[in-house]
Amino acid sequence: MKTTLVVSYLPSGEQSFSKKLLDRFLDKSHGKTKIVHRNLLKNHPPIFDEVSLEAYRARNYGGQKLADHHSKAIKPFDELVSEIKAADYVVFVFPMHNFSLPGVVKTYIDAVFFHGELFQYTATGPQGLMGNTKAAILYASGGAYEPGNPYNVVPPVLDIDLGFAGFGEKRYINVGGTLGGPDGLAKSLEAAQTQVDKLVADWYAA
Ligand SMILES: Cc1cc2nc3c(=O)[nH]c(=O)nc-3n(C[C@H](O)[C@H](O)[C@H](O)COP(=O)(O)O)c2cc1C
């Protein structure tokens, strides 16, 4: 059975519209994939400091063997890198904050996008190493953003980052207008749930 890594940041708890999409995804995919849950609300990803960044540069760009203090500093990053590399599918779930991903989700991306692991530079240019992995991004936003609206920077940022790492697919599913009127919201939620159902059908078809 293939593995799906769910990377979530859901600070609104049961009120969360992003969580409604995740619950739908988990319900529909039940028994079809092994779920590994990386809960960024409960366990914050590490941030580079002087020691861990020095270790990363020395090992991942310099090919050096690390001293104990460097190995210790980079270990929390390595655990996250191994986890995402082992996944066949990755589902990111979060609210839109300030037109973009919440900072902790970007911190997670910064913690796992390791040279030599998710991408590498070659003589002919950069190469993504996540080629067989598919990603879905489930997110709620207070406003409703038509495709290409420049105020919604979630797709452009992740298109660049996930694209650089070579993800085979990036599918965005948005519940928009959660702070708007109930009719528009109901329609938006229903449309997003239908897209989640299709995602599950496409990904886990026998
Ligand atoms: C700190 C913060 C910043 C937000 N920034 C935006 C924003 O820039 N654009 C927007 O449309 N909604 C924004 N919202 C509204 C949320 O995206 C909206 O409430 C959404 O439903 C949150 O997702 P959730 O229901 O999964 O918690 C913001 C909410 C918070 C708490």
mmCIF file with all atom_site columns, C-alpha atoms in Angstrom, residues 11 15 32-33 54 60 66 78 80-82 86 95 102 120 140 144 153 155-156 163-164 175 180 194 206:
data_model
loop_
_atom_site.group_PDB
_atom_site.id
_atom_site.type_symbol
_atom_site.label_atom_id
_atom_site.label_alt_id
_atom_site.label_comp_id
_atom_site.label_asym_id
_atom_site.label_entity_id
_atom_site.label_seq_id
_atom_site.pdbx_PDB_ins_code
_atom_site.Cartn_x
_atom_site.Cartn_y
_atom_site.Cartn_z
_atom_site.occupancy
_atom_site.B_iso_or_equiv
_atom_site.pdbx_formal_charge
_atom_site.auth_seq_id
_atom_site.auth_comp_id
_atom_site.auth_asym_id
_atom_site.auth_atom_id
_atom_site.pdbx_PDB_model_num
ATOM 1  C CA . PRO A 1 11  ? -5.112  26.397 14.246 1.00 0.00 ? 11  PRO A CA 1
ATOM 2  C CA . GLN A 1 15  ? -14.154 25.300 13.139 1.00 0.00 ? 15  GLN A CA 1
ATOM 3  C CA . LYS A 1 32  ? -6.634  2.866  0.267  1.00 0.00 ? 32  LYS A CA 1
ATOM 4  C CA . THR A 1 33  ? -3.371  4.365  1.500  1.00 0.00 ? 33  THR A CA 1
ATOM 5  C CA . GLU A 1 54  ? 26.833  25.142 8.838  1.00 0.00 ? 54  GLU A CA 1
ATOM 6  C CA . ASN A 1 60  ? 24.880  18.608 1.560  1.00 0.00 ? 60  ASN A CA 1
ATOM 7  C CA . LEU A 1 66  ? 29.844  15.720 10.166 1.00 0.00 ? 66  LEU A CA 1
ATOM 8  C CA . ASP A 1 78  ? 16.935  14.795 8.494  1.00 0.00 ? 78  ASP A CA 1
ATOM 9  C CA . LEU A 1 80  ? 11.521  15.341 8.214  1.00 0.00 ? 80  LEU A CA 1
ATOM 10 C CA . VAL A 1 81  ? 13.468  14.869 4.976  1.00 0.00 ? 81  VAL A CA 1
ATOM 11 C CA . SER A 1 82  ? 13.325  11.062 5.315  1.00 0.00 ? 82  SER A CA 1
ATOM 12 C CA . ALA A 1 86  ? 9.317   8.059  1.813  1.00 0.00 ? 86  ALA A CA 1
ATOM 13 C CA . PRO A 1 95  ? -5.548  28.212 6.135  1.00 0.00 ? 95  PRO A CA 1
ATOM 14 C CA . PRO A 1 102 ? 1.171   30.440 7.205  1.00 0.00 ? 102 PRO A CA 1
ATOM 15 C CA . GLN A 1 120 ? 20.276  18.786 -6.711 1.00 0.00 ? 120 GLN A CA 1
ATOM 16 C CA . ALA A 1 140 ? -9.404  27.690 3.078  1.00 0.00 ? 140 ALA A CA 1
ATOM 17 C CA . ALA A 1 144 ? -12.876 34.062 -2.757 1.00 0.00 ? 144 ALA A CA 1
ATOM 18 C CA . VAL A 1 153 ? 0.065   33.695 -3.642 1.00 0.00 ? 153 VAL A CA 1
ATOM 19 C CA . PRO A 1 155 ? -0.384  28.516 -5.835 1.00 0.00 ? 155 PRO A CA 1
ATOM 20 C CA . PRO A 1 156 ? 2.517   30.586 -7.246 1.00 0.00 ? 156 PRO A CA 1
ATOM 21 C CA . GLY A 1 163 ? 8.054   22.354 -9.079 1.00 0.00 ? 163 GLY A CA 1
ATOM 22 C CA . PHE A 1 164 ? 11.721  22.909 -8.261 1.00 0.00 ? 164 PHE A CA 1
ATOM 23 C CA . VAL A 1 175 ? -12.620 26.632 -0.056 1.00 0.00 ? 175 VAL A CA 1
ATOM 24 C CA . GLY A 1 180 ? -18.460 35.822 3.139  1.00 0.00 ? 180 GLY A CA 1
ATOM 25 C CA . THR A 1 194 ? -16.161 17.281 -5.043 1.00 0.00 ? 194 THR A CA 1
ATOM 26 C CA . ALA A 1 206 ? -6.830  0.258  -8.229 1.00 0.00 ? 206 ALA A CA 1
#
